[in-house]
Amino acid sequence: QVEVVESGGGSVQAGGSLRLSCVASGSIFEITVMGWYRQAPGKQRELVATALSGASNYADSVKGRFTISRDWYNGKNTVYLQMNRLKPEDTAVYYCNAVIPRSPPYSFWGEGTQVTVSS
């Protein structure tokens, strides 16, 4: 079992920056992929970025502006999302996700953190 907890959301003006953090605890050594997804009002949840063994993947809408990173510290597996040059369309609830490879995969979600970008 894995628990993921996000932090770092908030309100910022367009062009500003925010850094989201997500700490995974529990069976962290079994986690392969960690990533960030977001859901805007009235829209489906969408992938923002994922990180797997040093390889990163980004949605086209955030490439060049967002950076995902992972580290291990004090026995916790943490993933960050550095968001620069934020746009109003980045406004959404951002969710952290951790995956343990099984058949089917075990997928764990945080409760989300709100990011609001004003123009």
CSV table of N, CA and C in Angstrom, one decimal:
chain,number,residue,atom,x,y,z
A,1,GLN,N,0.8,-1.2,0.0
A,1,GLN,CA,0.0,0.0,0.0
A,1,GLN,C,0.9,1.2,0.0
A,2,VAL,N,0.4,2.3,-0.7
A,2,VAL,CA,1.2,3.5,-0.8
A,2,VAL,C,0.2,4.7,-0.5
A,3,GLU,N,0.7,5.6,0.2
A,3,GLU,CA,0.0,6.9,0.4
A,3,GLU,C,0.8,8.0,-0.2
A,4,VAL,N,0.1,8.9,-0.9
A,4,VAL,CA,0.7,10.0,-1.5
A,4,VAL,C,0.1,11.3,-1.1
A,5,VAL,N,0.9,12.3,-0.7
A,5,VAL,CA,0.3,13.5,-0.2
A,5,VAL,C,1.0,14.7,-0.9
A,6,GLU,N,0.1,15.5,-1.5
A,6,GLU,CA,0.6,16.7,-2.3
A,6,GLU,C,0.7,17.9,-1.4
A,7,SER,N,1.5,18.9,-1.8
A,7,SER,CA,1.5,20.2,-1.2
A,7,SER,C,2.1,21.2,-2.2
A,8,GLY,N,1.9,22.5,-1.9
A,8,GLY,CA,2.6,23.5,-2.7
A,8,GLY,C,1.6,24.3,-3.7
A,9,GLY,N,0.4,23.9,-3.7
A,9,GLY,CA,-0.5,24.7,-4.6
A,9,GLY,C,-0.8,26.1,-4.1
A,10,GLY,N,-1.5,26.8,-4.9
A,10,GLY,CA,-1.8,28.2,-4.5
A,10,GLY,C,-2.2,29.0,-5.6
A,11,SER,N,-2.3,30.4,-5.4
A,11,SER,CA,-2.7,31.3,-6.4
A,11,SER,C,-1.5,32.1,-6.9
A,12,VAL,N,-1.4,32.4,-8.2
A,12,VAL,CA,-0.3,33.1,-8.7
A,12,VAL,C,-0.8,33.9,-10.0
A,13,GLN,N,-0.2,35.0,-10.3
A,13,GLN,CA,-0.5,35.7,-11.5
A,13,GLN,C,0.2,35.0,-12.7
A,14,ALA,N,-0.4,35.2,-13.9
A,14,ALA,CA,0.1,34.7,-15.1
A,14,ALA,C,1.6,35.1,-15.2
A,15,GLY,N,2.4,34.1,-15.6
A,15,GLY,CA,3.9,34.4,-15.8
A,15,GLY,C,4.6,34.0,-14.5
A,16,GLY,N,3.9,33.7,-13.4
A,16,GLY,CA,4.6,33.3,-12.2
A,16,GLY,C,5.0,31.9,-12.1
A,17,SER,N,5.5,31.5,-11.0
A,17,SER,CA,5.9,30.1,-10.8
A,17,SER,C,5.4,29.5,-9.5
A,18,LEU,N,5.2,28.2,-9.5
A,18,LEU,CA,4.9,27.4,-8.3
A,18,LEU,C,5.6,26.1,-8.3
A,19,ARG,N,5.9,25.6,-7.2
A,19,ARG,CA,6.5,24.2,-7.1
A,19,ARG,C,5.6,23.3,-6.2
A,20,LEU,N,5.2,22.2,-6.9
A,20,LEU,CA,4.4,21.3,-6.2
A,20,LEU,C,5.3,20.1,-5.7
A,21,SER,N,4.9,19.6,-4.5
A,21,SER,CA,5.7,18.4,-4.0
A,21,SER,C,4.7,17.3,-3.7
A,22,CYS,N,5.2,16.1,-3.8
A,22,CYS,CA,4.4,14.9,-3.4
A,22,CYS,C,5.3,13.9,-2.8
A,23,VAL,N,4.9,13.5,-1.6
A,23,VAL,CA,5.6,12.6,-0.8
A,23,VAL,C,4.9,11.2,-0.8
A,24,ALA,N,5.5,10.2,-1.2
A,24,ALA,CA,5.0,8.8,-1.1
A,24,ALA,C,5.5,8.1,0.1
A,25,SER,N,4.7,7.4,0.8
A,25,SER,CA,5.1,6.6,1.9
A,25,SER,C,4.4,5.2,1.8
A,26,GLY,N,4.9,4.3,2.6
A,26,GLY,CA,4.4,2.9,2.5
A,26,GLY,C,5.4,2.1,1.7
A,27,SER,N,4.8,1.3,0.7
A,27,SER,CA,5.6,0.4,-0.1
A,27,SER,C,6.4,1.1,-1.2
A,28,ILE,N,7.2,2.1,-0.8
A,28,ILE,CA,7.8,3.0,-1.8
A,28,ILE,C,8.8,2.4,-2.7
A,29,PHE,N,9.4,1.3,-2.2
A,29,PHE,CA,10.4,0.6,-3.1
A,29,PHE,C,9.8,-0.1,-4.2
A,30,GLU,N,8.5,-0.3,-4.2
A,30,GLU,CA,7.9,-1.0,-5.3
A,30,GLU,C,7.4,0.0,-6.4
A,31,ILE,N,7.4,1.3,-6.1
A,31,ILE,CA,6.9,2.3,-7.0
A,31,ILE,C,7.9,2.4,-8.2
A,32,THR,N,7.3,2.4,-9.4
A,32,THR,CA,8.1,2.6,-10.6
A,32,THR,C,7.8,4.1,-11.1
A,33,VAL,N,6.6,4.3,-11.6
A,33,VAL,CA,6.3,5.6,-12.1
A,33,VAL,C,5.6,6.5,-11.1
A,34,MET,N,6.1,7.7,-11.0
A,34,MET,CA,5.3,8.8,-10.3
A,34,MET,C,5.1,9.9,-11.2
A,35,GLY,N,4.0,10.6,-11.0
A,35,GLY,CA,3.6,11.6,-12.0
A,35,GLY,C,2.6,12.6,-11.4
A,36,TRP,N,2.3,13.6,-12.3
A,36,TRP,CA,1.3,14.6,-11.9
A,36,TRP,C,0.2,14.6,-13.0
A,37,TYR,N,-1.0,14.7,-12.6
A,37,TYR,CA,-2.1,14.9,-13.5
A,37,TYR,C,-2.9,16.1,-13.0
A,38,ARG,N,-3.8,16.6,-13.8
A,38,ARG,CA,-4.6,17.8,-13.4
A,38,ARG,C,-6.0,17.7,-14.0
A,39,GLN,N,-6.9,18.3,-13.3
A,39,GLN,CA,-8.3,18.3,-13.7
A,39,GLN,C,-8.9,19.7,-13.5
A,40,ALA,N,-9.2,20.3,-14.6
A,40,ALA,CA,-9.9,21.6,-14.6
A,40,ALA,C,-11.4,21.4,-14.5
A,41,PRO,N,-12.1,22.5,-14.0
A,41,PRO,CA,-13.6,22.3,-13.9
A,41,PRO,C,-14.2,22.0,-15.2
A,42,GLY,N,-15.1,21.0,-15.2
A,42,GLY,CA,-15.8,20.6,-16.4
A,42,GLY,C,-14.9,19.8,-17.4
A,43,LYS,N,-13.7,19.4,-17.0
A,43,LYS,CA,-12.8,18.7,-18.0
A,43,LYS,C,-12.4,17.4,-17.3
A,44,GLN,N,-11.9,16.5,-18.2
A,44,GLN,CA,-11.4,15.2,-17.7
A,44,GLN,C,-10.0,15.4,-17.1
A,45,ARG,N,-9.6,14.5,-16.2
A,45,ARG,CA,-8.3,14.5,-15.7
A,45,ARG,C,-7.3,14.2,-16.8
A,46,GLU,N,-6.2,15.0,-16.9
A,46,GLU,CA,-5.2,14.8,-17.9
A,46,GLU,C,-3.8,14.7,-17.3
A,47,LEU,N,-2.9,14.0,-18.1
A,47,LEU,CA,-1.6,13.8,-17.7
A,47,LEU,C,-0.8,15.2,-17.8
A,48,VAL,N,0.0,15.5,-16.9
A,48,VAL,CA,0.9,16.7,-16.9
A,48,VAL,C,2.3,16.2,-17.2
A,49,ALA,N,2.8,15.3,-16.3
A,49,ALA,CA,4.2,14.9,-16.5
A,49,ALA,C,4.4,13.6,-15.6
A,50,THR,N,5.2,12.7,-16.1
A,50,THR,CA,5.6,11.5,-15.4
A,50,THR,C,7.1,11.3,-15.3
A,51,ALA,N,7.6,10.6,-14.3
A,51,ALA,CA,9.0,10.3,-14.2
A,51,ALA,C,9.2,8.9,-13.9
A,52,LEU,N,10.1,8.2,-14.6
A,52,LEU,CA,10.4,6.8,-14.5
A,52,LEU,C,11.9,6.6,-14.7
A,53,SER,N,12.6,6.2,-13.7
A,53,SER,CA,14.0,5.8,-13.8
A,53,SER,C,14.8,6.9,-14.5
A,54,GLY,N,14.6,8.1,-14.2
A,54,GLY,CA,15.3,9.2,-14.8
A,54,GLY,C,14.8,9.7,-16.1
A,55,ALA,N,13.8,9.0,-16.7
A,55,ALA,CA,13.2,9.5,-17.9
A,55,ALA,C,11.9,10.2,-17.6
A,56,SER,N,11.7,11.4,-18.3
A,56,SER,CA,10.5,12.2,-18.0
A,56,SER,C,9.6,12.3,-19.3
A,57,ASN,N,8.3,12.5,-19.0
A,57,ASN,CA,7.4,12.6,-20.1
A,57,ASN,C,6.5,13.8,-19.8
A,58,TYR,N,6.2,14.6,-20.8
A,58,TYR,CA,5.4,15.8,-20.5
A,58,TYR,C,4.2,15.9,-21.5
A,59,ALA,N,3.2,16.5,-21.1
A,59,ALA,CA,2.1,16.9,-22.0
A,59,ALA,C,2.6,18.1,-22.9
A,60,ASP,N,2.2,18.1,-24.1
A,60,ASP,CA,2.7,19.1,-25.0
A,60,ASP,C,2.4,20.5,-24.5
A,61,SER,N,1.3,20.7,-23.7
A,61,SER,CA,0.9,22.0,-23.3
A,61,SER,C,1.8,22.6,-22.2
A,62,VAL,N,2.7,21.7,-21.6
A,62,VAL,CA,3.5,22.2,-20.5
A,62,VAL,C,5.0,22.1,-20.8
A,63,LYS,N,5.3,21.5,-22.0
A,63,LYS,CA,6.7,21.3,-22.3
A,63,LYS,C,7.5,22.6,-22.4
A,64,GLY,N,8.6,22.7,-21.8
A,64,GLY,CA,9.4,23.9,-21.8
A,64,GLY,C,9.1,24.8,-20.6
A,65,ARG,N,8.0,24.5,-19.9
A,65,ARG,CA,7.6,25.4,-18.8
A,65,ARG,C,7.6,24.6,-17.5
A,66,PHE,N,7.3,23.4,-17.5
A,66,PHE,CA,7.2,22.6,-16.3
A,66,PHE,C,8.4,21.6,-16.3
A,67,THR,N,8.9,21.3,-15.1
A,67,THR,CA,9.9,20.3,-14.9
A,67,THR,C,9.6,19.3,-13.8
A,68,ILE,N,9.6,18.0,-14.0
A,68,ILE,CA,9.3,17.0,-13.0
A,68,ILE,C,10.6,16.5,-12.5
A,69,SER,N,10.7,16.2,-11.2
A,69,SER,CA,11.9,15.6,-10.7
A,69,SER,C,11.6,14.7,-9.5
A,70,ARG,N,12.4,13.7,-9.3
A,70,ARG,CA,12.2,12.8,-8.1
A,70,ARG,C,13.4,12.7,-7.3
A,71,ASP,N,13.3,12.4,-6.0
A,71,ASP,CA,14.4,12.1,-5.2
A,71,ASP,C,14.0,11.2,-4.0
A,72,TRP,N,15.0,10.6,-3.4
A,72,TRP,CA,14.8,9.8,-2.2
A,72,TRP,C,15.5,10.5,-1.1
A,73,TYR,N,14.8,10.8,0.0
A,73,TYR,CA,15.3,11.5,1.1
A,73,TYR,C,14.6,11.0,2.4
A,74,ASN,N,15.5,10.6,3.3
A,74,ASN,CA,15.0,10.2,4.6
A,74,ASN,C,13.9,9.0,4.5
A,75,GLY,N,14.2,8.1,3.6
A,75,GLY,CA,13.3,7.0,3.4
A,75,GLY,C,12.0,7.3,2.7
A,76,LYS,N,11.9,8.5,2.1
A,76,LYS,CA,10.6,8.8,1.4
A,76,LYS,C,10.9,9.1,-0.1
A,77,ASN,N,10.0,8.7,-0.9
A,77,ASN,CA,10.1,8.9,-2.3
A,77,ASN,C,9.3,10.2,-2.7
A,78,THR,N,9.9,11.2,-3.2
A,78,THR,CA,9.3,12.5,-3.4
A,78,THR,C,9.4,12.8,-4.9
A,79,VAL,N,8.3,13.4,-5.4
A,79,VAL,CA,8.3,13.9,-6.8
A,79,VAL,C,7.9,15.4,-6.7
A,80,TYR,N,8.5,16.2,-7.5
A,80,TYR,CA,8.3,17.6,-7.6
A,80,TYR,C,7.8,18.0,-9.0
A,81,LEU,N,7.1,19.1,-9.0
A,81,LEU,CA,6.7,19.7,-10.3
A,81,LEU,C,7.0,21.2,-10.2
A,82,GLN,N,8.0,21.6,-10.9
A,82,GLN,CA,8.4,23.0,-11.0
A,82,GLN,C,7.6,23.6,-12.1
A,83,MET,N,6.7,24.6,-11.9
A,83,MET,CA,5.9,25.2,-12.9
A,83,MET,C,6.3,26.6,-13.1
A,84,ASN,N,6.8,26.9,-14.3
A,84,ASN,CA,7.2,28.3,-14.6
A,84,ASN,C,6.3,28.8,-15.7
A,85,ARG,N,6.3,30.1,-15.8
A,85,ARG,CA,5.6,30.8,-16.9
A,85,ARG,C,4.1,30.3,-16.9
A,86,LEU,N,3.5,30.3,-15.8
A,86,LEU,CA,2.2,29.8,-15.6
A,86,LEU,C,1.2,30.6,-16.4
A,87,LYS,N,0.2,29.9,-16.9
A,87,LYS,CA,-0.9,30.5,-17.7
A,87,LYS,C,-2.3,30.3,-17.1
A,88,PRO,N,-3.2,31.1,-17.3
A,88,PRO,CA,-4.6,30.9,-16.7
A,88,PRO,C,-5.1,29.5,-17.1
A,89,GLU,N,-4.8,29.0,-18.2
A,89,GLU,CA,-5.3,27.7,-18.6
A,89,GLU,C,-4.6,26.5,-17.8
A,90,ASP,N,-3.6,26.9,-17.0
A,90,ASP,CA,-3.0,25.9,-16.1
A,90,ASP,C,-3.8,25.7,-14.8
A,91,THR,N,-4.8,26.5,-14.6
A,91,THR,CA,-5.6,26.5,-13.4
A,91,THR,C,-6.3,25.1,-13.4
A,92,ALA,N,-6.2,24.4,-12.3
A,92,ALA,CA,-6.7,23.1,-12.1
A,92,ALA,C,-6.4,22.6,-10.7
A,93,VAL,N,-7.0,21.4,-10.4
A,93,VAL,CA,-6.5,20.7,-9.2
A,93,VAL,C,-5.5,19.7,-9.7
A,94,TYR,N,-4.3,19.7,-9.1
A,94,TYR,CA,-3.2,18.9,-9.5
A,94,TYR,C,-3.1,17.7,-8.6
A,95,TYR,N,-3.0,16.5,-9.2
A,95,TYR,CA,-3.0,15.2,-8.4
A,95,TYR,C,-1.7,14.5,-8.7
A,96,CYS,N,-1.2,14.0,-7.6
A,96,CYS,CA,0.0,13.1,-7.7
A,96,CYS,C,-0.4,11.7,-7.8
A,97,ASN,N,0.4,10.9,-8.6
A,97,ASN,CA,0.1,9.5,-8.8
A,97,ASN,C,1.3,8.7,-8.7
A,98,ALA,N,1.2,7.5,-8.1
A,98,ALA,CA,2.3,6.6,-7.9
A,98,ALA,C,1.8,5.2,-8.4
A,99,VAL,N,2.6,4.5,-9.1
A,99,VAL,CA,2.2,3.2,-9.7
A,99,VAL,C,3.2,2.1,-9.3
A,100,ILE,N,2.6,1.0,-8.9
A,100,ILE,CA,3.3,-0.2,-8.6
A,100,ILE,C,2.9,-1.2,-9.7
A,101,PRO,N,3.9,-1.7,-10.4
A,101,PRO,CA,3.6,-2.6,-11.5
A,101,PRO,C,3.1,-3.9,-11.1
A,102,ARG,N,1.9,-4.2,-11.4
A,102,ARG,CA,1.2,-5.5,-11.2
A,102,ARG,C,0.3,-5.7,-12.4
A,103,SER,N,-0.4,-6.8,-12.4
A,103,SER,CA,-1.3,-7.0,-13.5
A,103,SER,C,-2.7,-7.2,-13.0
A,104,PRO,N,-3.6,-6.1,-13.0
A,104,PRO,CA,-3.3,-4.8,-13.5
A,104,PRO,C,-2.5,-4.0,-12.5
A,105,PRO,N,-1.9,-2.8,-13.0
A,105,PRO,CA,-1.1,-2.0,-12.1
A,105,PRO,C,-1.9,-1.5,-10.9
A,106,TYR,N,-1.2,-1.3,-9.8
A,106,TYR,CA,-1.7,-0.6,-8.6
A,106,TYR,C,-1.4,0.9,-8.8
A,107,SER,N,-2.5,1.7,-8.8
A,107,SER,CA,-2.3,3.1,-9.0
A,107,SER,C,-2.9,3.9,-7.7
A,108,PHE,N,-2.0,4.7,-7.2
A,108,PHE,CA,-2.4,5.4,-5.9
A,108,PHE,C,-2.4,6.9,-6.2
A,109,TRP,N,-3.5,7.6,-5.7
A,109,TRP,CA,-3.7,9.0,-5.9
A,109,TRP,C,-3.7,9.8,-4.6
A,110,GLY,N,-3.2,11.0,-4.7
A,110,GLY,CA,-3.4,12.0,-3.6
A,110,GLY,C,-4.7,12.7,-3.7
A,111,GLU,N,-5.0,13.5,-2.7
A,111,GLU,CA,-6.3,14.2,-2.7
A,111,GLU,C,-6.3,15.5,-3.6
A,112,GLY,N,-5.1,15.9,-4.1
A,112,GLY,CA,-5.1,17.0,-5.0
A,112,GLY,C,-4.7,18.3,-4.3
A,113,THR,N,-4.1,19.2,-5.1
A,113,THR,CA,-3.8,20.5,-4.6
A,113,THR,C,-4.2,21.5,-5.7
A,114,GLN,N,-4.9,22.6,-5.2
A,114,GLN,CA,-5.4,23.6,-6.2
A,114,GLN,C,-4.4,24.5,-6.7
A,115,VAL,N,-4.3,24.7,-8.0
A,115,VAL,CA,-3.4,25.8,-8.6
A,115,VAL,C,-4.4,26.7,-9.3
A,116,THR,N,-4.3,28.0,-9.0
A,116,THR,CA,-5.1,29.0,-9.7
A,116,THR,C,-4.2,30.1,-10.2
A,117,VAL,N,-4.3,30.3,-11.5
A,117,VAL,CA,-3.5,31.3,-12.2
A,117,VAL,C,-4.4,32.4,-12.8
A,118,SER,N,-4.2,33.6,-12.3
A,118,SER,CA,-5.0,34.7,-12.7
A,118,SER,C,-4.3,35.5,-13.8
A,119,SER,N,-5.1,36.1,-14.7
A,119,SER,CA,-4.6,36.9,-15.8
A,119,SER,C,-4.3,38.3,-15.4
